[in-house]
Coordinates of C-alpha atoms in Angstrom, one line a residue:
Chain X
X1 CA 0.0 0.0 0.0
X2 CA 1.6 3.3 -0.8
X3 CA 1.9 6.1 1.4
X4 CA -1.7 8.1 0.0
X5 CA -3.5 5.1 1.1
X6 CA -1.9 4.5 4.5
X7 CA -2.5 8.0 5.2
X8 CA -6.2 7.7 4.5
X9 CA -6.5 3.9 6.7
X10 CA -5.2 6.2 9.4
X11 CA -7.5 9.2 8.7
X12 CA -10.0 6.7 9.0
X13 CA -9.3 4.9 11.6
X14 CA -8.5 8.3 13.6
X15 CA -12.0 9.8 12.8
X16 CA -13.8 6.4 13.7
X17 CA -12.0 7.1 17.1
X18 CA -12.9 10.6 17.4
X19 CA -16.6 9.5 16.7
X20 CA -16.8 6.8 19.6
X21 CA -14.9 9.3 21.9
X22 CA -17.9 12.0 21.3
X23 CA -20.4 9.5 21.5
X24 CA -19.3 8.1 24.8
X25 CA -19.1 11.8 26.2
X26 CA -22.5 12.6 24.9
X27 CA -24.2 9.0 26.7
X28 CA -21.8 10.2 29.7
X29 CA -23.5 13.5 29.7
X30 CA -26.9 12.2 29.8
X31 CA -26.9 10.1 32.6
X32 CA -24.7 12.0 34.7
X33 CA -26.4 15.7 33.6
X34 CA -29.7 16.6 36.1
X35 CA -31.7 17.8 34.0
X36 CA -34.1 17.4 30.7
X37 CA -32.4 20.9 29.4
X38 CA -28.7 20.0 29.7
X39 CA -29.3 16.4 28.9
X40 CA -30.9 18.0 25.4
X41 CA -27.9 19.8 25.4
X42 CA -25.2 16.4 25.3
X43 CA -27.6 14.2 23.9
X44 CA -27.6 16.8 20.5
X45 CA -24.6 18.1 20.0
X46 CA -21.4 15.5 21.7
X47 CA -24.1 13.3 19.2
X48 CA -23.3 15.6 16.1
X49 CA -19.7 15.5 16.5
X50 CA -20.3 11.7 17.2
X51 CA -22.3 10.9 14.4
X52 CA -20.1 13.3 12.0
X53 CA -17.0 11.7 12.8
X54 CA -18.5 8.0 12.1
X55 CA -20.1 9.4 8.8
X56 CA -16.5 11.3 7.6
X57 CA -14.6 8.0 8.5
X58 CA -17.2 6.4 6.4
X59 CA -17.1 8.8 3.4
X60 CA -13.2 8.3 3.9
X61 CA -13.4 4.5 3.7
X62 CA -15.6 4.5 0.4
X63 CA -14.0 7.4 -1.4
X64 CA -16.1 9.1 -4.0
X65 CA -18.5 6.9 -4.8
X66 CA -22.1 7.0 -5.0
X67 CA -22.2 5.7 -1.4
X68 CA -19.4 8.0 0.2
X69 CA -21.8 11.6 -1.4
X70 CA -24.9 10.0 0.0
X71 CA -22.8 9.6 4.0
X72 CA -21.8 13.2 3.0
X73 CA -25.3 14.2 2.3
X74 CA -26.8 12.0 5.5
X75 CA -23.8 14.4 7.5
X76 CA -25.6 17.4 6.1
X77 CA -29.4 16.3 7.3
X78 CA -27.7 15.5 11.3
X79 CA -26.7 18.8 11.2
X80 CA -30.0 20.3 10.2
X81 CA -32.5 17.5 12.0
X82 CA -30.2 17.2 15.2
X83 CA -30.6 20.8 16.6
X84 CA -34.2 21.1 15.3
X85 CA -35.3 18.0 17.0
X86 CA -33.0 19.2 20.7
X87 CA -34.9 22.4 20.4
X88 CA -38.5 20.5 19.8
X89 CA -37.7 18.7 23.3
X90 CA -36.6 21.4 25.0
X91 CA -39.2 24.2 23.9
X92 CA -41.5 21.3 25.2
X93 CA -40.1 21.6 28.5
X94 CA -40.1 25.1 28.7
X95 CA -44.0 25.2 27.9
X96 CA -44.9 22.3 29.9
X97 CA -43.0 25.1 32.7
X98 CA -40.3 22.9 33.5
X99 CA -37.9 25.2 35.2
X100 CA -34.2 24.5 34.2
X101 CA -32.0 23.2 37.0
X102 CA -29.5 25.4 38.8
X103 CA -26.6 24.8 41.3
X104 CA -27.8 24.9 44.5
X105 CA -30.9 22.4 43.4
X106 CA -30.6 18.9 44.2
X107 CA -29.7 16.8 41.9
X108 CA -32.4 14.2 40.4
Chain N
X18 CA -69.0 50.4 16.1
X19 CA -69.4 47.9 13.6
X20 CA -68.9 43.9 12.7
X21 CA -65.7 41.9 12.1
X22 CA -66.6 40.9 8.9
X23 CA -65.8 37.1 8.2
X24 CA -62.8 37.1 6.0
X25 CA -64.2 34.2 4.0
X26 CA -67.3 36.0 3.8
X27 CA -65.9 38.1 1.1
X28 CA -64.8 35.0 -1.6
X29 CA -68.6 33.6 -1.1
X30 CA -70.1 36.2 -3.3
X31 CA -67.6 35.9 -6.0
X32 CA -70.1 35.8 -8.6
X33 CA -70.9 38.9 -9.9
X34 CA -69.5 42.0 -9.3
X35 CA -65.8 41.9 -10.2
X36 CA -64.1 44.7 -9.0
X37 CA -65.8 46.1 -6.0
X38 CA -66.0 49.7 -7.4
X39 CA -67.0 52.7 -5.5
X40 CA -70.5 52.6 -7.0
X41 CA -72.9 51.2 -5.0
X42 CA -71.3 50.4 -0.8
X43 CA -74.6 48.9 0.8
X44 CA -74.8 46.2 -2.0
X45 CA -71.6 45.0 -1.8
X46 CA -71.3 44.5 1.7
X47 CA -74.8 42.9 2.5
X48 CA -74.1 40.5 -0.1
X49 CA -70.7 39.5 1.8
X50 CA -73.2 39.3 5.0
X51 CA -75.7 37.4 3.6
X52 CA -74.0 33.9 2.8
X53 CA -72.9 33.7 6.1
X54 CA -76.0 34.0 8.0
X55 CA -74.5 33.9 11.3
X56 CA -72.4 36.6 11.3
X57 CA -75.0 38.8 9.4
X58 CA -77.2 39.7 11.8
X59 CA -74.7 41.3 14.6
X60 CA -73.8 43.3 11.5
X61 CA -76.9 44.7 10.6
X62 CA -77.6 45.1 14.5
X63 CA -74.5 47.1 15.0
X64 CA -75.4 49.2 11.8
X65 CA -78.5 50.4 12.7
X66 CA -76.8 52.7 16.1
X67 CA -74.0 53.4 15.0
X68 CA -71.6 55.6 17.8
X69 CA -69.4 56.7 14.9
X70 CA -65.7 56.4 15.6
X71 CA -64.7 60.1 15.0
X72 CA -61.1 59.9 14.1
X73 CA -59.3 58.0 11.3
X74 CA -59.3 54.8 10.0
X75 CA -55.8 52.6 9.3
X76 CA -55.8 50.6 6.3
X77 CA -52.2 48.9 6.2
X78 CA -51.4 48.4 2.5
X79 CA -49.9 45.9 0.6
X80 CA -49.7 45.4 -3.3
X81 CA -52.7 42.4 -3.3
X82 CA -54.7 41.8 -5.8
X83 CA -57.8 43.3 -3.4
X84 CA -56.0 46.3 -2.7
X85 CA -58.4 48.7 -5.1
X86 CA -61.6 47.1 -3.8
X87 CA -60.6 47.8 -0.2
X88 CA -59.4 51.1 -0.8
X89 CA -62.4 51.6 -1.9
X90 CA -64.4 50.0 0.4
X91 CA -62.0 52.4 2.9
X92 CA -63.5 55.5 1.2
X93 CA -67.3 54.1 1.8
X94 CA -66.3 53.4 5.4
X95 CA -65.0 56.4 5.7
X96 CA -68.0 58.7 4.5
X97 CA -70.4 56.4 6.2
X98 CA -69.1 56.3 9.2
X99 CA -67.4 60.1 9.3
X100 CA -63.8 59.5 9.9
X101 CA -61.9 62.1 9.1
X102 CA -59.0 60.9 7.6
X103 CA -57.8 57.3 5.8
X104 CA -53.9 56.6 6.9
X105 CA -52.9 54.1 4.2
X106 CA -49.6 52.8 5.6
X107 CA -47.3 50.3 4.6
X108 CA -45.9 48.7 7.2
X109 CA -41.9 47.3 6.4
X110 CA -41.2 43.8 6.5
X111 CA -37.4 44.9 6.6
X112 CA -35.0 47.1 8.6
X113 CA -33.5 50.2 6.9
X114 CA -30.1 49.1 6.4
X115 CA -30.4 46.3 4.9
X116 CA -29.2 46.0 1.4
X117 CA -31.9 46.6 -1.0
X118 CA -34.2 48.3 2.1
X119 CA -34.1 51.8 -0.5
X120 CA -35.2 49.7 -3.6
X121 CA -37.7 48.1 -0.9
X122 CA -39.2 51.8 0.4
X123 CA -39.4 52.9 -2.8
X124 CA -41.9 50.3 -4.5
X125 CA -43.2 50.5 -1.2
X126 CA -43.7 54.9 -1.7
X127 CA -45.2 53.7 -5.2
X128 CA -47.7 51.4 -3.7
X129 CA -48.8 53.9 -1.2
X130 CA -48.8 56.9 -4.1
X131 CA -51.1 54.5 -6.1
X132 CA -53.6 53.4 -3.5
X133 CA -53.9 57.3 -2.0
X134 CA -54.6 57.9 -6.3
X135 CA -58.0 55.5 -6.2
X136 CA -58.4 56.9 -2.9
X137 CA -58.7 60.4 -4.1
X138 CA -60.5 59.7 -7.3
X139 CA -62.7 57.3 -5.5
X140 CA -63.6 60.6 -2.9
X141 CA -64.2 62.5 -6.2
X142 CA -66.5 60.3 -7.8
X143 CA -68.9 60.0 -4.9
X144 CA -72.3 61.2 -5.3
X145 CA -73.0 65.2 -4.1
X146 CA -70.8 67.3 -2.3
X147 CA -67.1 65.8 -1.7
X148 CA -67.0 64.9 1.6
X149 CA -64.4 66.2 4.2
X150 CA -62.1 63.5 4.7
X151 CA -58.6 63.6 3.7
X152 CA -56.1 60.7 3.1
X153 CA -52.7 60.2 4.6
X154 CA -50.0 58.0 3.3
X155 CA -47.1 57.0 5.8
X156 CA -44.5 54.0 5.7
X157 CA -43.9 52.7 9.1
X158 CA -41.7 50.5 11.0
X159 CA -38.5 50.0 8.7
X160 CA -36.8 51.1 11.7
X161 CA -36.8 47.4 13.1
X162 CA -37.4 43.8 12.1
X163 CA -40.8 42.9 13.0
X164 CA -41.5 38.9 13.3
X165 CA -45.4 38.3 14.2
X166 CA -48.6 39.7 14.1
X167 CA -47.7 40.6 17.6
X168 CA -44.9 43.2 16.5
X169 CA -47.4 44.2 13.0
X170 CA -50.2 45.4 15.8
X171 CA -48.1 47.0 18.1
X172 CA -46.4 49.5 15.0
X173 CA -50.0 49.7 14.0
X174 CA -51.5 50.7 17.3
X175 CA -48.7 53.3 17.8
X176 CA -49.4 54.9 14.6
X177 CA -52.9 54.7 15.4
X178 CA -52.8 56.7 18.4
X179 CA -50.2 58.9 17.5
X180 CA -52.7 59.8 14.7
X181 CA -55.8 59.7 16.5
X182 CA -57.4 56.9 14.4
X183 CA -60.0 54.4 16.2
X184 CA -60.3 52.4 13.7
X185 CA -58.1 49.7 11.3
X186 CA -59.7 48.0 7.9
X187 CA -58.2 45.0 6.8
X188 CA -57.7 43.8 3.0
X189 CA -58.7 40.2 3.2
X190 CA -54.9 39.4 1.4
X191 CA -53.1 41.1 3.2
X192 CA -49.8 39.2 3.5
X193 CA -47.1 41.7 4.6
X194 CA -44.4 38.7 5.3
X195 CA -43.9 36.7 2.0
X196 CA -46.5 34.2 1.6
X197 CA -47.5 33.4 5.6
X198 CA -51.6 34.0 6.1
X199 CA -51.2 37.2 8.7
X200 CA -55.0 38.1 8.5
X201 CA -57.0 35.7 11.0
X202 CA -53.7 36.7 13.8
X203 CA -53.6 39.9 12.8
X204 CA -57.6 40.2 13.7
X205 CA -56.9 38.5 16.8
X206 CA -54.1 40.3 18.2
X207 CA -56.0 43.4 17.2
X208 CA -59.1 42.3 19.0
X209 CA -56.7 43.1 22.5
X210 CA -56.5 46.8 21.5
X211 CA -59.0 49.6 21.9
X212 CA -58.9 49.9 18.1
X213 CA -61.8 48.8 16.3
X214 CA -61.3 45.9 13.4
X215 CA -63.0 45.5 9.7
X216 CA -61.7 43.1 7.1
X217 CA -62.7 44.9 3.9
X218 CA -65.8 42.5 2.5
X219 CA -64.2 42.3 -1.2
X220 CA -64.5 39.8 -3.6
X221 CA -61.1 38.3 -4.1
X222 CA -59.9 36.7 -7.6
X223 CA -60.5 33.2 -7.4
X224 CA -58.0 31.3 -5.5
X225 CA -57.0 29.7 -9.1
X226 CA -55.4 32.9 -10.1
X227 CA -53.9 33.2 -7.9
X228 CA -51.9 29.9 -7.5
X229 CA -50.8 30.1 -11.0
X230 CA -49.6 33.4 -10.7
X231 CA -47.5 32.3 -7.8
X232 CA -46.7 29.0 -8.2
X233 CA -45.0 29.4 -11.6
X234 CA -42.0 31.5 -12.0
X235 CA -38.5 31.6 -10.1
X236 CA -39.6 29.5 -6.9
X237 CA -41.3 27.1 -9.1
X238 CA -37.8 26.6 -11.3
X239 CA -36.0 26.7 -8.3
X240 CA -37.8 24.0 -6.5
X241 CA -38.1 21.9 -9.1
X242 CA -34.0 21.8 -9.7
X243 CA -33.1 22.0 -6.3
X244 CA -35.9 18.5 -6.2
X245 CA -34.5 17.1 -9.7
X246 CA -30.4 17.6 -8.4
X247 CA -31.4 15.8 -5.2
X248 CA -33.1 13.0 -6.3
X249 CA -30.3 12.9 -9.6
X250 CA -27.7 12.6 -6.7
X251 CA -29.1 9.7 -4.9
X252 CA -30.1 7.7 -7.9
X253 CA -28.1 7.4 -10.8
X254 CA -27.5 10.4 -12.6
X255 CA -26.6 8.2 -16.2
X256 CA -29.6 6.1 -16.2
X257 CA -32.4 7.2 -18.2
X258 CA -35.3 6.2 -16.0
X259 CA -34.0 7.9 -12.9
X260 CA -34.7 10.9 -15.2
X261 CA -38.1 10.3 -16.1
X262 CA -39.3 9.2 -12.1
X263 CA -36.9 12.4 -11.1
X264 CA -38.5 14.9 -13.6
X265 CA -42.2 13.0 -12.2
X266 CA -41.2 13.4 -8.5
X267 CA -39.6 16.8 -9.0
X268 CA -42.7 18.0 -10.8
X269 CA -45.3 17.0 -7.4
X270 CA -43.2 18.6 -5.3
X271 CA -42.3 21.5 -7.1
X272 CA -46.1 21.9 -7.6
X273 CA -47.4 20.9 -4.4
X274 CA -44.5 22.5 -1.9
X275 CA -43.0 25.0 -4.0
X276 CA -45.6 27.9 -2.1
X277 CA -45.0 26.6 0.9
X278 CA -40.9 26.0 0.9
X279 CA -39.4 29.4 -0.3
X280 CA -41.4 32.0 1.2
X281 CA -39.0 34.9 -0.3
X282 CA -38.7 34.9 -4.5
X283 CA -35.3 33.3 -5.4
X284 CA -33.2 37.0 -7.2
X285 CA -30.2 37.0 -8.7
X286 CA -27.6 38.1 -7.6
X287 CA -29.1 37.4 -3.9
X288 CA -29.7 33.8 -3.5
X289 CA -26.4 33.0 -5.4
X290 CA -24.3 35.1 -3.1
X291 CA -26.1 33.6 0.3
X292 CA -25.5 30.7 -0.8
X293 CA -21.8 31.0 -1.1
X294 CA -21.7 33.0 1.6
X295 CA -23.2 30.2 3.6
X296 CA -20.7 27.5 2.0
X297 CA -18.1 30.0 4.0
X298 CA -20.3 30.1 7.1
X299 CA -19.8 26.5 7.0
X300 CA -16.2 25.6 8.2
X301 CA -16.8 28.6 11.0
X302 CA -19.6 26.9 12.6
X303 CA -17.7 23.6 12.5
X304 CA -14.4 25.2 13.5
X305 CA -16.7 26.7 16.5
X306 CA -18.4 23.1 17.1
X307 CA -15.4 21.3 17.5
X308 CA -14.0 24.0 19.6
X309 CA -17.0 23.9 21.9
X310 CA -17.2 20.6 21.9
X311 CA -14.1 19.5 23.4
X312 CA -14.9 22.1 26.2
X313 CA -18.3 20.4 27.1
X314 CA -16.6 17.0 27.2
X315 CA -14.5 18.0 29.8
X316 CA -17.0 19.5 31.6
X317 CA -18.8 16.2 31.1
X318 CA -15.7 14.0 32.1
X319 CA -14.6 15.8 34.9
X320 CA -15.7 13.9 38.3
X321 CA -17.0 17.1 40.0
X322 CA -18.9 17.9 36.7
X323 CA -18.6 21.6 36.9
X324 CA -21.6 23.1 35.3
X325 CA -23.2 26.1 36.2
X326 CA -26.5 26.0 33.8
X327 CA -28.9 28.9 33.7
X328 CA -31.1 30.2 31.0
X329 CA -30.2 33.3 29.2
X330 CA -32.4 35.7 27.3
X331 CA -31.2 37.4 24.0
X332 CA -32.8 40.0 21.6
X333 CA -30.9 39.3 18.5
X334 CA -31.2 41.5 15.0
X335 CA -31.5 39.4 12.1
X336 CA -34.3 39.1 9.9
X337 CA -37.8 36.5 10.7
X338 CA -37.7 33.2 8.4
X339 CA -34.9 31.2 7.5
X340 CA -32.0 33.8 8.8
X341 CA -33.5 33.5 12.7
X342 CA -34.0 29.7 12.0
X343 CA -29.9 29.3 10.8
X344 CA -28.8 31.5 13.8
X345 CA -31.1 29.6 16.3
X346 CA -29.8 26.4 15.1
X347 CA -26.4 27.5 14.8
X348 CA -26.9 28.2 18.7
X349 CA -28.1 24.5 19.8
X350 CA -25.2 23.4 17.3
X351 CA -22.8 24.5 19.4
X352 CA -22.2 23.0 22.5
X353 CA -23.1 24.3 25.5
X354 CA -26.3 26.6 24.4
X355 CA -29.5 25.3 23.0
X356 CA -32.5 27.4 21.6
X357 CA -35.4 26.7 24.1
X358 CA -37.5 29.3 22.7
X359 CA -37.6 31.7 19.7
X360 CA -40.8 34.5 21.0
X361 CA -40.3 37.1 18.0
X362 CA -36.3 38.7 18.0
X363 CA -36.2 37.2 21.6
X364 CA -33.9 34.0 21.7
X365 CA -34.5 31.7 24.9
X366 CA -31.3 29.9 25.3
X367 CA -30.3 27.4 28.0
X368 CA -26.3 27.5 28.8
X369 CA -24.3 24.9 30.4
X370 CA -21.7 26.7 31.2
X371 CA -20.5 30.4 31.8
X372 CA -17.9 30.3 28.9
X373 CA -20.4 29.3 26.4
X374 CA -22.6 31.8 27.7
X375 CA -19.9 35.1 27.4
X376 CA -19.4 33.4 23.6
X377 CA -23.4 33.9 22.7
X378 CA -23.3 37.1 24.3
X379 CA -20.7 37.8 22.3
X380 CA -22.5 37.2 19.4
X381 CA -20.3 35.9 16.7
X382 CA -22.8 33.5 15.3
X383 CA -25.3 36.6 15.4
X384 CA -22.7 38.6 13.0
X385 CA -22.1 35.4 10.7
X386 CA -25.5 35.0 10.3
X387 CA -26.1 38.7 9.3
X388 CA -22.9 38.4 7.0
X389 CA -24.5 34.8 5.1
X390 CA -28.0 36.7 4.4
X391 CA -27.2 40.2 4.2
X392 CA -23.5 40.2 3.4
X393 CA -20.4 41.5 4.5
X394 CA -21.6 45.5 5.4
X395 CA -24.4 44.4 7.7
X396 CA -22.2 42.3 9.5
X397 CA -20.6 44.9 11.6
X398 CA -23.0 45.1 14.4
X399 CA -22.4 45.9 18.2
X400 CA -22.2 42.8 20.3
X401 CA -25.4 41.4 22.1
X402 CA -23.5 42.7 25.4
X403 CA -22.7 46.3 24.3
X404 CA -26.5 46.6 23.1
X405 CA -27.9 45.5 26.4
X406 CA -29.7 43.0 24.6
X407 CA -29.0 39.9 26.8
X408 CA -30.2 38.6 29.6
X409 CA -29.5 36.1 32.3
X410 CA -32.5 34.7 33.8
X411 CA -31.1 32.2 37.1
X412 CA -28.5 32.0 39.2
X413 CA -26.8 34.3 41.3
X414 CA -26.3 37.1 37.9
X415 CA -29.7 36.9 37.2
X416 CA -31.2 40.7 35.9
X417 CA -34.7 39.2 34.7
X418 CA -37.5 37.1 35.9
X419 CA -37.9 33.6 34.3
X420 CA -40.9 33.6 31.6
X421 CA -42.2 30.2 33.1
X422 CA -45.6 30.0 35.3
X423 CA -43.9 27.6 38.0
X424 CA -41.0 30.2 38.4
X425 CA -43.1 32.8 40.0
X426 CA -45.8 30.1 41.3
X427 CA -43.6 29.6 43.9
X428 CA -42.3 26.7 45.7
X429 CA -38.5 27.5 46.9
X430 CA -36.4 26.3 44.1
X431 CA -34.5 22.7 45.3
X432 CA -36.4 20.9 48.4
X433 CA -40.0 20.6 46.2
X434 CA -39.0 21.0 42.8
X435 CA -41.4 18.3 41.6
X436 CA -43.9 20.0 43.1
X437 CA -43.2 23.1 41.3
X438 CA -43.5 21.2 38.0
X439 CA -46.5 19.6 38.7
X440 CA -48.2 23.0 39.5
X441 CA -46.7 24.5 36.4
X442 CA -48.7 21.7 33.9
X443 CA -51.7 22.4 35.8
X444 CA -51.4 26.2 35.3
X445 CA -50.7 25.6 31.7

C-alpha cells in the first residue's frame, strides 16, 4: 500500500475514534447531567460530533463513490435535523414550565 | 361600532361583481353578510346605532390583488361612518439598512402613491358634495425587524394613536411577510387593543389565479432543480429512468410544496451570493463546534462535573424566516447553548456553562448570520452585550425574571422541585 492510502486507513481509523470518543461523552452527559435541558444539550450536540465523525470516517473508507456523497449528504441532514429535534424537546419543556435546574438544586 | 366581517365572507359572493368599485357600498357589503348568515345579523344590528368612531381609520397596505376594492371599500367606510381621515400605511417587513431596504421603500412609496390615487379619485366620484375627509399616506416600522402579528399590531396601534385613528380595515390578502396567512392573527391580536377591526368584504380573484400566478416563476424553477439535483444525486444520474421518475417526483413537489418552501422569490444576484456566503459560514460553525465541543466534554468528564447551567435571554437583530431559523440552530449546534424558545427577535437559550454563555453574548454566530444573508456591510453590528440585549434569567447574575408559570408560582427552588412542576402543567 503506498503512502496516500496509508494516510487515508489512518484518517479513518482516527475519525472512527474521534466518533466513539464524542459519542461516549455525549451517553456520559446524559446520565450523569440533572436535568431534561442540559441532557438535550449532550444528547444533540457530543451526538453531532459523534455521528459526524462515524459518517467522515465512512465517506473516507468509500472514497467518492455513490455511497461516500450520499454519507456526506446524511452528515448534512444530522446537522439540520439534530438541533431542530434538541430544540423541539426542549421548547416542550419550557411550555410544559419545566424550570431549568440550577446549582444549588438537588440533583435528580 | 361595527362587525368583524368574516374574512371568508368576502370570496362567497364571488359571482358577480368583479371589482368592487366605489358605485354602490350597501350592495356589496350585504351581499358579503348574507351567505354567512351567522355573522349577518350582529352586522346589521350594529349598523342600525351606529356611535361613529370620530377619528381616522388605518388601512395597512400591501400590493394584493384586493387592494383597489378595499381602498375603496375604505372611502365608503369612511363617509359612512365620518372618519376624518384614511392613513394608508405600509408597514416594512425589513429594517432600513439592509441591502436593498431603498429599492424596498421605494416600491413601497409607489404602492402607497397609487392606492392614495384611487383613494382620491374614488372621494371624487362619490355622489354630491365631496366629503371632508382627507387621506394620509405614511411608511412605518423599517426602523426594526418585526417577526409576528404581535410586533405588525403594536407598530399599527402606535401609529394609530399617535394619529388619532380608532379604527383599522383590513384587506382580506393582506400578506405583509412573504406568503404566511397574517390576516386571522392579525384580527386576533387586534381584537386586544382599543382599536376597532373591519376586514374589507371584497370579492377576491379566485384562489385559481392566484396559485398560478404564484406557483410558476423563479420559486417554481428553483424547487423543481433543487428537487430534480437531489433526487439525480441519490439515484443514478446516467440512467435514463432515474430521469423520467426524477423529472415526475420533482414536478409533485415543485407543484405541491414549491408555495410553501421558499417563502421569499429566489433573485439574482441574492440567492447566489447567500449561498456562497453560507458554503463560507460552514467551516466557521464547525471550526466553533469542534472548539466547543471539546470544552463540554471536559465538563462532562470531569468527576466534579462543573456546570453552572442557567437560561439566558437574547434580543438578536436578524431578519424573521430562514436567517433567525440558521442563527437559532447554529446556537443548539454549538455545545453548551440550546434554543429553548424563539418568541419574536427574543432568543431563549439554556447554557451549560459560563464560557459558552460570554461566547453567545458575544454574538459571533449573530454577526455570521447577518454576513450569510445580508453580506459583508451588515455584518458589523455591536455585540449582544454592548447593546444590552442579553439577559441572564437564574443563578446568582440573574437581571430578569424567568418567563415560566412555576417560576413565580412559587415553591423555593431545590427541596420541592417536583412540586413546582407539577403546579406549572396544571397552570398551563
Amino acid at each position: 500500500m503506498d503512502a496516500l492510502g496509508t494516510a487515508r486507513v489512518g484518517l479513518v481509523v482516527a475519525f472512527t475514534l474521534l466518533g466513539l470518543f464524542f459519542s461516549f461523552v455525549s451517553m456520559t452527559g446524559v446520565l450523569r447531567l440533572p436535568d431534561v435541558y442540559s441532557r438535550a444539550h449532550t444528547a444533540s450536540q457530543a451526538d453531532t460530533l459523534g455521528a459526524g465523525f462515524g459518517l467522515a470516517a465512512v465517506a473516507l473508507a468509500i472514497g467518492w463513490e455513490a455511497a461516500g456523497v450520499k454519507s456526506v449528504l446524511l452528515l448534512l441532514f444530522i446537522f439540520v435535523t439534530n438541533p431542530t429535534a434538541a430544540h423541539a424537546i426542549a421548547r416542550a419543556a419550557f411550555e410544559e414550565g419545566t424550570v431549568p435546574w440550577t446549582e444549588g438544586d438537588e440533583r435528580r | 361600532m361595527w362587525w368583524v366581517a368574516d374574512a371568508d365572507a368576502g370570496s362567497d359572493t364571488a359571482d358577480g361583481e368583479g371589482g368592487g368599485e366605489a358605485g354602490d357600498p350597501d350592495a356589496g357589503s350585504d351581499t358579503a353578510d348574507g351567505p354567512t348568515g351567522q355573522s349577518g345579523s350582529d352586522g346589521e344590528a350594529d349598523r342600525e346605532s351606529p356611535s361613529a368612531p370620530t377619528g381616522g381609520i388605518v388601512v395597512p397596505v400591501e400590493p394584493t390583488p384586493t387592494l383597489r376594492a378595499t381602498v375603496a371599500h375604505a372611502v365608503e367606510t369612511a363617509v359612512d361612518d365620518g372618519f376624518a381621515t384614511i392613513h394608508l400605511v405600509e408597514i416594512a417587513s425589513w429594517r432600513n439598512g439592509d441591502p436593498g431596504a431603498d429599492d424596498r421603500a421605494a416600491s413601497a412609496e409607489r404602492v402607497l402613491e397609487r392606492a392614495e390615487a384611487w383613494a382620491l379619485s374614488d372621494l371624487d366620484d362619490l355622489d354630491g358634495e365631496r366629503p371632508s375627509v382627507t387621506v394620509a399616506t405614511e411608511l412605518i416600522g423599517a426602523d426594526e425587524y418585526l417577526f409576528g402579528p404581535d410586533d405588525y399590531v403594536r407598530v399599527l396601534a402606535a401609529y394609530a394613536e399617535e394619529h388619532g385613528a380608532d379604527a383599522v380595515l383590513l384587506d382580506p390578502e393582506y400578506t405583509p411577510v412573504g406568503n404566511t396567512t397574517l390576516l386571522q392573527p392579525l384580527e386576533f391580536a387586534l381584537s386586544n387593543t382599543s382599536l376597532s377591526v373591519e376586514t374589507a368584504p371584497v370579492t377576491r380573484p379566485t384562489r385559481r389565479e392566484r396559485l398560478r400566478s404564484e406557483a410558476t416563476g423563479t420559486r417554481f424553477v428553483a424547487m423543481f432543480g433543487f428537487s430534480l439535483a437531489f433526487y439525480l444525486v441519490l439515484g443514478d444520474p446516467f440512467y435514463w429512468f432515474d430521469w423520467v421518475t426524477g423529472v415526475a417526483t420533482a414536478a409533485i413537489v415543485s407543484i405541491t410544496l414549491s408555495r410553501v418552501s421558499i417563502d421569499t422569490e429566489p433573485a439574482v444576484p441574492r440567492t447566489p451570493m447567500r449561498v456562497l456566503r453560507g458554503v463560507i459560514y460552514v467551516p466557521v460553525l464547525l471550526f466553533e463546534i469542534v472548539k466547543a465541543n471539546v470544552e463540554v466534554a471536559r465538563v462532562i468528564l470531569d468527576p466534579r462535573l462543573p456546570i453552572e447551567p442557567t437560561m439566558n435571554r437574547m434580543r438578536v437583530i436578524v431578519g424573521s424566516g430562514l436567517p433567525l431559523m440558521t442563527l437559532a440552530n447554529s446556537i443548539t449546534l454549538t455545545p453548551g447553548t440550546l434554543t429553548v424558545r424563539a418568541r419574536d427577535s427574543d432568543l431563549y437559550v439554556h447554557s451549560l456553562i459560563p464560557s459558552a454563555r460570554d461566547g453567545l453574548f458575544d454574538g459571533s454566530l449573530e454577526r455570521w448570520t447577518r454576513f450569510v444573508y445580508y453580506g459583508r456591510a451588515s455584518a458589523r453590528l455591536p455585540t449582544p452585550r454592548e447593546r444590552d440585549d442579553c439577559a441572564i434569567l437564574q443563578g446568582p447574575d440573574a437581571t430578569e425574571e424567568l418567563p415560566i408559570a412555576a417560576a413565580d408560582g412559587g415553591a423555593s427552588p431545590g427541596d420541592e422541585d417536583g412540586e413546582a412542576e407539577a403546579e406549572g402543567v396544571t397552570d398551563a
